[in-house]
XYZ file of N, CA and C in Angstrom:
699
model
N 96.938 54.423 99.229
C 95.975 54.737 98.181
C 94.928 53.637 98.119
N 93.831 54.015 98.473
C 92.386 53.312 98.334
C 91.977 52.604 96.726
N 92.104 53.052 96.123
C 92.114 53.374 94.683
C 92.680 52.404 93.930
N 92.077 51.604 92.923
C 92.959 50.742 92.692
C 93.394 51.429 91.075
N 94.531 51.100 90.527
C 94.441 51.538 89.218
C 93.177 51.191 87.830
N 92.181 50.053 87.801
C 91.772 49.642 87.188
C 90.012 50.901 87.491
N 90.325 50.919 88.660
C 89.039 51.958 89.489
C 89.036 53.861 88.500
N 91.277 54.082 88.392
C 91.040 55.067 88.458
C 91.455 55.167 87.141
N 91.277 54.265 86.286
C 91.457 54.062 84.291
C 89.449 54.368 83.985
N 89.135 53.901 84.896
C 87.700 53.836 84.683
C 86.623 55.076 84.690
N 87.585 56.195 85.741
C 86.965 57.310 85.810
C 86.753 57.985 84.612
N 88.337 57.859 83.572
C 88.408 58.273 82.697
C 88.067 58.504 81.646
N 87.617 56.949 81.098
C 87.822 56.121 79.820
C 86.718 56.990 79.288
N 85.635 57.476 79.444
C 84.422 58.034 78.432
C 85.354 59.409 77.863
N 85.756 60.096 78.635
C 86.504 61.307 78.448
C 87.620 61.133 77.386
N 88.160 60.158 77.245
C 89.502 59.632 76.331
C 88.820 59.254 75.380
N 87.421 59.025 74.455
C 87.004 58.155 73.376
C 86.761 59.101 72.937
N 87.113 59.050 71.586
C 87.214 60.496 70.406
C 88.641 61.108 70.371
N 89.352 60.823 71.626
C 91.149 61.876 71.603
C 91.604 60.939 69.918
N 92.586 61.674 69.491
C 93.264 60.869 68.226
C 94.044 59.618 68.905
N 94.066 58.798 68.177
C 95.028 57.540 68.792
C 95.700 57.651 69.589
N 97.098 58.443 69.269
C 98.257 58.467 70.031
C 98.269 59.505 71.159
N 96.899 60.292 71.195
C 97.047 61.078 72.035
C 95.750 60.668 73.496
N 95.222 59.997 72.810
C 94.385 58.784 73.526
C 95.481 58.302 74.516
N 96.439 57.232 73.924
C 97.891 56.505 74.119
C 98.013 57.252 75.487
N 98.666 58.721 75.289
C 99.339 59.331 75.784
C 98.562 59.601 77.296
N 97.260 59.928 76.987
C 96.449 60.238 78.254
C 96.192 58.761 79.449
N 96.687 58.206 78.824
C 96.147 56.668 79.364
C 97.733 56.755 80.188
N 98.568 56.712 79.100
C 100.018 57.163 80.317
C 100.193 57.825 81.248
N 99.345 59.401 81.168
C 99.607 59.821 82.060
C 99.499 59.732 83.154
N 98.014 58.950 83.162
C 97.171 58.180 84.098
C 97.923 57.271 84.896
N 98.187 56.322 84.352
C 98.838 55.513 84.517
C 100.285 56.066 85.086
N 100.946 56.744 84.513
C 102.114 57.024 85.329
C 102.044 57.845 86.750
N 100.959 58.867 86.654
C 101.056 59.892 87.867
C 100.445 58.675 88.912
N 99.271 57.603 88.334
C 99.136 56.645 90.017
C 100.087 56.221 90.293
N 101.201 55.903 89.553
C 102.225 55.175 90.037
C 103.350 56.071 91.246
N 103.337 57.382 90.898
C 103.714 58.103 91.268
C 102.834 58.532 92.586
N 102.069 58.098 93.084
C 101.286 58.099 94.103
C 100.060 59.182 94.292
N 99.837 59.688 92.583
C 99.081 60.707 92.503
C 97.688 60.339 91.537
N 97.139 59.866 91.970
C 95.725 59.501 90.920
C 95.119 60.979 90.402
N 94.548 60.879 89.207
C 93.774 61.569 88.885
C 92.822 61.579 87.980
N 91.989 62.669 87.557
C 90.721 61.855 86.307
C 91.141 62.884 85.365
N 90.790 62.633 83.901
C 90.284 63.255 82.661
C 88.916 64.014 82.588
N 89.113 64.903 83.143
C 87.593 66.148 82.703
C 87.144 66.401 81.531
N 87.946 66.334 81.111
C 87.585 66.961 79.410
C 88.398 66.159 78.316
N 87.886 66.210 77.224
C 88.746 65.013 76.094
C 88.025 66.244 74.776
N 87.657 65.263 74.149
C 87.072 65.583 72.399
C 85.776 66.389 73.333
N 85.531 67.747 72.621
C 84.394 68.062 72.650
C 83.490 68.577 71.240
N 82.434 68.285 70.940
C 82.151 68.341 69.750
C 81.735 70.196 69.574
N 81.574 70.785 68.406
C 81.601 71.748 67.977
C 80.059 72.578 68.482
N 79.172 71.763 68.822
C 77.562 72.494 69.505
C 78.228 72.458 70.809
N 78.523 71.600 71.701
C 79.181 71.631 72.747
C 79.731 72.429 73.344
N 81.245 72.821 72.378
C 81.957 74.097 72.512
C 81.669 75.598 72.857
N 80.276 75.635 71.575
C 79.500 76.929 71.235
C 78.284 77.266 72.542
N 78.042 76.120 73.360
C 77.730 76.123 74.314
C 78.206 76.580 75.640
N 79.594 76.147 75.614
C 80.971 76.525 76.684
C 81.031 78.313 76.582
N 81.147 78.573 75.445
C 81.290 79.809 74.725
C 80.105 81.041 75.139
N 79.432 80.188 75.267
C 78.136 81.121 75.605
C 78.127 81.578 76.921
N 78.253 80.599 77.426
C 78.401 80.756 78.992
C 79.000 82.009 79.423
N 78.245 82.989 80.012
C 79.047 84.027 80.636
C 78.822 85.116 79.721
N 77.753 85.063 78.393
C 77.796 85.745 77.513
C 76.417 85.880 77.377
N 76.181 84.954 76.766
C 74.660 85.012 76.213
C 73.893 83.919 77.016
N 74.210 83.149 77.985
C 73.689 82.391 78.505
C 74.348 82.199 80.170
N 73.970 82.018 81.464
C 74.155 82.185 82.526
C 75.264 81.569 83.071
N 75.776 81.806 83.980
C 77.214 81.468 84.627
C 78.421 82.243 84.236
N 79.627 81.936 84.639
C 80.677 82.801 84.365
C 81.652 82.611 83.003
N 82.190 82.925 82.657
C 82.918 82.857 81.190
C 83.832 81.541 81.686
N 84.110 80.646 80.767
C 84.917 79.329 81.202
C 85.847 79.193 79.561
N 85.427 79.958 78.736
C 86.489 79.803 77.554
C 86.246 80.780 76.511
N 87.763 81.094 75.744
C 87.252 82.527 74.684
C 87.428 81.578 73.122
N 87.045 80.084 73.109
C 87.345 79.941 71.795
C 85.985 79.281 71.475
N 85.116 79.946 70.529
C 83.976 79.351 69.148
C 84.174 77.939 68.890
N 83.007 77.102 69.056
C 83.247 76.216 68.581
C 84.095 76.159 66.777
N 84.979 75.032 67.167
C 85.879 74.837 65.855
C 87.221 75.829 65.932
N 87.517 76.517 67.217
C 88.572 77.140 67.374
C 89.504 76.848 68.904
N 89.080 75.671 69.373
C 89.663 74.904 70.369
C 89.864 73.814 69.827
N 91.094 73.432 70.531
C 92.001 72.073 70.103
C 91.428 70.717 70.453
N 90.455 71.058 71.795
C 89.369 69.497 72.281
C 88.528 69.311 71.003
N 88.498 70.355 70.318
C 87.223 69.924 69.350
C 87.602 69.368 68.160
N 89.590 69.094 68.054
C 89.798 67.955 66.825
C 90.652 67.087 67.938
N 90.190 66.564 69.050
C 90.540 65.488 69.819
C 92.152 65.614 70.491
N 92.744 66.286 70.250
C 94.476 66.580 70.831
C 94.478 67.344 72.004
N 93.405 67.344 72.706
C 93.353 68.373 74.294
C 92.610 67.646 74.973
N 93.297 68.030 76.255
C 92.698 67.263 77.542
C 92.574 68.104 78.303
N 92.072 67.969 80.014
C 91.853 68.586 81.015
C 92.146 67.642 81.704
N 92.220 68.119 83.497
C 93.024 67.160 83.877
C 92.410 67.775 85.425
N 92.097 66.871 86.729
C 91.622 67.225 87.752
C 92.406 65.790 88.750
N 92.577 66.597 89.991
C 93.690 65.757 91.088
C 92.459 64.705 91.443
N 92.361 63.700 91.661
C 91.492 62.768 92.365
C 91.871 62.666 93.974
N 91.035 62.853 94.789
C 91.055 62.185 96.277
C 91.408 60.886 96.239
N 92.399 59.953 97.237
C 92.545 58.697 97.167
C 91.154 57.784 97.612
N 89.862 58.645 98.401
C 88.976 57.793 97.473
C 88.508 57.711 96.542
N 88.342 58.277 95.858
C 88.070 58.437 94.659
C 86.171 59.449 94.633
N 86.327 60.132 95.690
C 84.799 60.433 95.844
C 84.599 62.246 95.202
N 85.554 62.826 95.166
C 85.755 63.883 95.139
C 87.208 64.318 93.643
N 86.971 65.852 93.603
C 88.077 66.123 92.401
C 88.896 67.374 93.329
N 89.871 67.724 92.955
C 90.636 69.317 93.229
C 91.284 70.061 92.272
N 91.576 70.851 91.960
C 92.349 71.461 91.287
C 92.839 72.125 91.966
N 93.304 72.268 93.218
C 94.856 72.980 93.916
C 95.798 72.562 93.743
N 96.405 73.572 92.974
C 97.895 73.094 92.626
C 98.958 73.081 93.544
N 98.600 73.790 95.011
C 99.582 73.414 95.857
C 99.540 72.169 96.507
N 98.297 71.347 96.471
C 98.479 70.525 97.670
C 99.518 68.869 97.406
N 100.090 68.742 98.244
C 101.215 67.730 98.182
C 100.514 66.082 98.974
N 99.655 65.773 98.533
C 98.877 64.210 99.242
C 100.167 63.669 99.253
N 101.134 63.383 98.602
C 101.912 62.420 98.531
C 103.217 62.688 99.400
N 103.148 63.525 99.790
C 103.962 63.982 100.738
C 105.454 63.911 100.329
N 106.038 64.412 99.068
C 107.153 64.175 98.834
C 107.906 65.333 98.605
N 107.483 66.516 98.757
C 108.079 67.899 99.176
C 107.469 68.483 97.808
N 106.677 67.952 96.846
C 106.713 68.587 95.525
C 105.035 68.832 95.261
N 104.207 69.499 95.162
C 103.396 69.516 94.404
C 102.473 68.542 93.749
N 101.573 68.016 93.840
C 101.168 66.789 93.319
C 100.730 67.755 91.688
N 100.139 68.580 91.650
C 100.340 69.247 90.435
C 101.519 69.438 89.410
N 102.440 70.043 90.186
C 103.417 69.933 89.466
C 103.752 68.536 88.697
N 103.975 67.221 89.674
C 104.343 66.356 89.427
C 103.682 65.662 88.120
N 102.423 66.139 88.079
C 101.176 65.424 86.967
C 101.916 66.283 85.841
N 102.402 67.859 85.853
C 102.835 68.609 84.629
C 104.400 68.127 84.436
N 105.128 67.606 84.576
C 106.152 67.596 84.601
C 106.238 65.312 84.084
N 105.462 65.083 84.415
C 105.116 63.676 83.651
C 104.630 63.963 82.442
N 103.476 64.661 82.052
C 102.869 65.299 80.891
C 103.480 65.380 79.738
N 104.424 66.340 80.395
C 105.606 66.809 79.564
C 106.656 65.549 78.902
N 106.971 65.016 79.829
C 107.652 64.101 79.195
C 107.176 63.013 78.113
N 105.523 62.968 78.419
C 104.916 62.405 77.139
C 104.416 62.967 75.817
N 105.102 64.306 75.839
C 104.908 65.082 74.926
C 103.821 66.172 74.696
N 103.193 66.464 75.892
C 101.678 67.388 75.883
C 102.655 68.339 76.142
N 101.742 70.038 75.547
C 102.045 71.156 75.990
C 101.262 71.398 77.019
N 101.745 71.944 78.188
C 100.476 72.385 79.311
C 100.035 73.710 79.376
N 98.824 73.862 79.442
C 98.294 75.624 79.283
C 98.687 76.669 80.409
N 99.337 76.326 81.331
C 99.964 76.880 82.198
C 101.354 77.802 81.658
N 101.493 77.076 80.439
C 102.714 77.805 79.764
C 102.356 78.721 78.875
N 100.933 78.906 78.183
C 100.631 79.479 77.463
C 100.953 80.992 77.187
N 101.179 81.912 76.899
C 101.504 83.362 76.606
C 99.947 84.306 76.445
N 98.927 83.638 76.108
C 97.806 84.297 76.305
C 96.816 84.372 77.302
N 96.988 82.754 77.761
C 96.008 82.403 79.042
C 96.724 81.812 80.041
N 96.261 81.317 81.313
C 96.777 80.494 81.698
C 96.090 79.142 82.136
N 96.016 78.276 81.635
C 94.832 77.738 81.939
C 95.624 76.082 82.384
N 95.779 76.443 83.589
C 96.048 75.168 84.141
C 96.133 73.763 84.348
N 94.615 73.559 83.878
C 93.785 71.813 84.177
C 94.498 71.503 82.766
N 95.119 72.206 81.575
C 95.051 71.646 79.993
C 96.215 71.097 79.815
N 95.938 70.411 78.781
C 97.271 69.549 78.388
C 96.882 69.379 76.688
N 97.710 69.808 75.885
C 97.480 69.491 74.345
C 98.525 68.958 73.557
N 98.062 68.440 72.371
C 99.761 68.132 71.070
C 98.355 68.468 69.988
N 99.278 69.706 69.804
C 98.841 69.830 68.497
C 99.223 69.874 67.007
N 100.872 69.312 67.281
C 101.962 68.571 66.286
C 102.034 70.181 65.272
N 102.332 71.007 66.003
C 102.049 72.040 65.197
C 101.534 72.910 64.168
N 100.205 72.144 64.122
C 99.053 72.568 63.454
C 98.355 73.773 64.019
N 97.591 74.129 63.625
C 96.684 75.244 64.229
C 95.074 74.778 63.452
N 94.068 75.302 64.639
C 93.064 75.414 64.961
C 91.953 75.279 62.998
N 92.908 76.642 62.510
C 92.169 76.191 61.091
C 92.951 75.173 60.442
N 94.117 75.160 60.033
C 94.150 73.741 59.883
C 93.510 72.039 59.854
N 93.128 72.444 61.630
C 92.337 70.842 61.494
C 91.065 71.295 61.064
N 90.634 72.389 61.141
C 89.127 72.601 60.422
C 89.369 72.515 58.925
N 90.620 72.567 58.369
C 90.423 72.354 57.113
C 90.724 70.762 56.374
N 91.403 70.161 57.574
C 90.961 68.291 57.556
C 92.543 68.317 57.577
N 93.461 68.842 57.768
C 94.429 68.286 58.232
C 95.186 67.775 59.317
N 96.077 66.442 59.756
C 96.171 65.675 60.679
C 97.474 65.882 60.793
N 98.118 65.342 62.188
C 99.577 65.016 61.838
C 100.439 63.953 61.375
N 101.500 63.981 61.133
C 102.146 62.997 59.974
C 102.166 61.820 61.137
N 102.764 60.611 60.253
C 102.721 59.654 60.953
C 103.901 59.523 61.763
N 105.048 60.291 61.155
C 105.931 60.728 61.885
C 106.038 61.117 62.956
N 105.123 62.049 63.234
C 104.660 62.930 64.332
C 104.265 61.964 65.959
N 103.510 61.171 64.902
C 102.681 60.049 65.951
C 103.586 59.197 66.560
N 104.243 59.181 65.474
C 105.273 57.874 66.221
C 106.182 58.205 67.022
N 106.579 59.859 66.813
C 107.621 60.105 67.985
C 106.721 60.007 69.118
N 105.715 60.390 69.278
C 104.471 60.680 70.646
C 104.584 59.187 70.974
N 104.365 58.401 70.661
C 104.575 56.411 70.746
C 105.706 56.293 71.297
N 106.642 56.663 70.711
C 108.029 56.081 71.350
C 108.020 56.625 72.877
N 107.832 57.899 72.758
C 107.516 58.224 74.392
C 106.807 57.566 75.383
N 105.623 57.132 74.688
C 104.961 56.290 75.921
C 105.254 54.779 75.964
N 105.847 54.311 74.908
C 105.992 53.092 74.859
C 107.076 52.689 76.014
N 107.496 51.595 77.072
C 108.372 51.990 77.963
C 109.542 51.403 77.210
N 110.982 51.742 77.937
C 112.137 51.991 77.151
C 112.469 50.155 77.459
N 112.833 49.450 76.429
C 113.745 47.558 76.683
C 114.472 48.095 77.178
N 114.433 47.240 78.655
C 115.674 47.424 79.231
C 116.922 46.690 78.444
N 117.775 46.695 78.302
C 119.095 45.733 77.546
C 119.642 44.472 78.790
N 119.481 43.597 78.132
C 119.370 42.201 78.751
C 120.776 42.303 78.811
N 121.421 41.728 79.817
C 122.837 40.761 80.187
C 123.020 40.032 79.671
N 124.055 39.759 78.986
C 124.343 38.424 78.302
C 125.561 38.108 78.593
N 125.511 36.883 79.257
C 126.905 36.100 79.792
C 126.929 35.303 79.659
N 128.768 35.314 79.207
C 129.571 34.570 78.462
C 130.725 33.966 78.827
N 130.760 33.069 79.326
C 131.739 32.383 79.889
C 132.252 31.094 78.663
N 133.378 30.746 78.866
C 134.144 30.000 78.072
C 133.963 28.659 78.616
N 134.263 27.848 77.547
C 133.534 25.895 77.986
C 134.859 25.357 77.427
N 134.985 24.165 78.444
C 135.770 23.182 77.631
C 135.569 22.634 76.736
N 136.045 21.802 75.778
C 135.518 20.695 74.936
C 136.230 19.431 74.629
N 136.024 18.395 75.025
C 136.717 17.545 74.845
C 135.508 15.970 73.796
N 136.409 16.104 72.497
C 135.997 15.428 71.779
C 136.775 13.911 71.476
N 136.519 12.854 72.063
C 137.082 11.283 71.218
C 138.257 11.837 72.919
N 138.223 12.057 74.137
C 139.105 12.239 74.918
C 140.313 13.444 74.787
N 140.285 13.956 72.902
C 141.282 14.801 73.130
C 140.628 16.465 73.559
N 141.659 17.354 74.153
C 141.142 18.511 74.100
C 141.029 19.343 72.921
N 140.160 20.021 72.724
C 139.651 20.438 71.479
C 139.730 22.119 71.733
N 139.471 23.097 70.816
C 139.657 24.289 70.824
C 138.395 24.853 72.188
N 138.445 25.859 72.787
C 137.360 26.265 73.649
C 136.298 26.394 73.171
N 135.161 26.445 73.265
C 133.582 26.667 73.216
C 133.354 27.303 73.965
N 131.926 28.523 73.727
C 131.307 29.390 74.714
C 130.271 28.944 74.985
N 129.982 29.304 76.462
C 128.868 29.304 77.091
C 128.081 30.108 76.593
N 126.691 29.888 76.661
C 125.928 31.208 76.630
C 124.384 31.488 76.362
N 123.638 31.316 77.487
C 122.359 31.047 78.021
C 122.388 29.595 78.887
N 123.535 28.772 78.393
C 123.215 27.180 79.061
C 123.286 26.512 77.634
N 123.587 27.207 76.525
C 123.947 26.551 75.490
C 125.954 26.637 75.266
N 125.890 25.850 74.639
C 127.734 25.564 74.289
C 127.791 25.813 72.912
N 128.456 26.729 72.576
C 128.648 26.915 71.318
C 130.588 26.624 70.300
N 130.372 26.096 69.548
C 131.931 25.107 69.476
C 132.433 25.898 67.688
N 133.373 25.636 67.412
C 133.697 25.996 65.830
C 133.374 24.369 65.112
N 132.455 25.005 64.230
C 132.140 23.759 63.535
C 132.973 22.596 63.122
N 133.872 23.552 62.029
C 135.191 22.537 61.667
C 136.152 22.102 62.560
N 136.193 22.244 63.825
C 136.869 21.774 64.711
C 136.144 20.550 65.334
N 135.422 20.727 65.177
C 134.473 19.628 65.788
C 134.935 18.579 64.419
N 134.154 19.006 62.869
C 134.431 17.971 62.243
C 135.692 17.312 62.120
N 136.914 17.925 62.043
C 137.928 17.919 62.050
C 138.343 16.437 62.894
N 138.234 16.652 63.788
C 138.234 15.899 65.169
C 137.340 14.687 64.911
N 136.537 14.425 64.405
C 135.220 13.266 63.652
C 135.864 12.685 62.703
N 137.115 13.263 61.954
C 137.310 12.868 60.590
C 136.268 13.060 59.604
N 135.640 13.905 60.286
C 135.136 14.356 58.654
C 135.297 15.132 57.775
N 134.352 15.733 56.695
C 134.530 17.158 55.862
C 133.338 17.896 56.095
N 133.566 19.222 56.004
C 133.042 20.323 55.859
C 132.800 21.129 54.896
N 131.777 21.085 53.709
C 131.379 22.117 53.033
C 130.872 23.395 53.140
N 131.195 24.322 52.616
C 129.977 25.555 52.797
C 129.754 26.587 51.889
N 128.004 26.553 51.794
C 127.751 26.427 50.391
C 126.910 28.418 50.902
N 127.553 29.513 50.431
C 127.503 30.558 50.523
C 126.326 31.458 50.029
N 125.987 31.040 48.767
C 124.367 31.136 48.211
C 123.242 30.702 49.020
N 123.520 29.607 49.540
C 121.974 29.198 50.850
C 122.646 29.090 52.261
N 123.787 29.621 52.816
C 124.307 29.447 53.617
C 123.930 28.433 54.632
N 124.280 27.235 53.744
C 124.414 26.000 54.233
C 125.798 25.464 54.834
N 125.759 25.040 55.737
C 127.207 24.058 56.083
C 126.731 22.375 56.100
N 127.850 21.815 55.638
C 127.344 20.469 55.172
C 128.438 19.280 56.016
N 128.525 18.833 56.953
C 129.493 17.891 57.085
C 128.782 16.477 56.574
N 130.103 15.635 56.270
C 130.139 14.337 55.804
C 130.945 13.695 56.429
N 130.670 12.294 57.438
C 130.894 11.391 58.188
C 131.936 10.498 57.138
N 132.946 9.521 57.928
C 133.419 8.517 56.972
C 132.627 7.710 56.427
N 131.672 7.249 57.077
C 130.814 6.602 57.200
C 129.979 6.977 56.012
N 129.230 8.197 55.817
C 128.570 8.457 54.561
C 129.429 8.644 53.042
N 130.998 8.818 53.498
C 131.745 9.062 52.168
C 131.675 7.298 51.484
């Protein structure tokens, strides 16, 4: 791949300004995940504003070229920022495709598929699934709102958002932590075991004082422990 990732964040980025936050988030993942996956691609479409739309709309109707969409401005989901479009990039980056068969990456699967099936896991619906259309290049979250809805100013909960976050956020891996057991030998005698653990030694307090001749307080309200030396009694 010719392409560097910073080359193919760049194709994008105008297309992603206006998506809602987390769905912004999400498109930047996808990006990001399908290059990794050896499949670059760009963002065609993001937020489109409502003259825009009515423009799209026309097309094929009242104004020249072929029909490219059946929704009025303010009755598509790009036009309250939760829809995307989505086009395969050439590994130079000079050209777009939308064949969904072709396999650049040579891994027996679809480079299409592979972009819908990442998607998915970040929580977009793809229009390929749709029951009315089929519209391939799309990808939406529309947190189960509908169309009048956001025309009537409603958003999704924050709830909503944050499950879409946790998805893209990547998973902590869970660190190793090892623990091996230490000797301790205090004044020459052997003393109870101590643990290892990072390269620190960790001992029972009062055993230690014990062994010092000293005392040990512990004061439960400020969870303080207090030893006192002979020396300071």
């Amino acid at each position: 791949m010719t392409l560097t990732i910073e080359q193919v964040r760049a194709k994008s980025a105008a297309k992603l300004a206006g998506l809602i936050p987390c769905v912004k988030a999400a498109a930047e993942a996808l990006i990001d995940r399908s290059y990794a996956a050896g499949i670059p691609i760009v963002i065609t479409q993001g937020l489109r504003t409502i003259a825009e739309q009515n423009a799209l709309y026309a097309q094929g109707r009242t104004a020249p070229g072929n029909v490219v969409t059946h929704a009025r401005g303010g009755y598509s989901n790009h036009n309250f920022g939760v829809a995307i479009d989505f086009a395969l990039l050439t590994n130079d980056g000079r050209s777009v495709s939308w064949d969904t068969k072709i396999d650049a990456d040579r891994d027996g699967m679809a480079d299409w598929n592979e972009v819908i099936a990442i998607a998915k896991a970040l929580g977009f619906t793809w229009g390929g699934d749709f029951k009315s259309i089929y519209d391939a290049p799309h990808f939406e979250m529309t947190f189960g709102l509908s169309t009048a809805e956001y025309r009537a100013g409603k958003c999704p909960t924050q709830a909503q958002t944050d499950a879409i976050l946790a998805l893209i956020k990547p998973k902590q891996e869970a660190v190793e932590v090892i623990v091996n057991k230490a000797n301790v030998i205090i004044d020459g005698c052997k003393a109870k075991d101590g643990v290892l653990i990072d390269g620190a030694v960790y001992v029972p307090l009062r055993e230690v004082a014990d062994k010092l001749g000293a005392t040990i307080t512990w004061d439960n309200a400020s969870k303080t422990a207090s030893i006192k030396t002979k020396e300071a009694k």
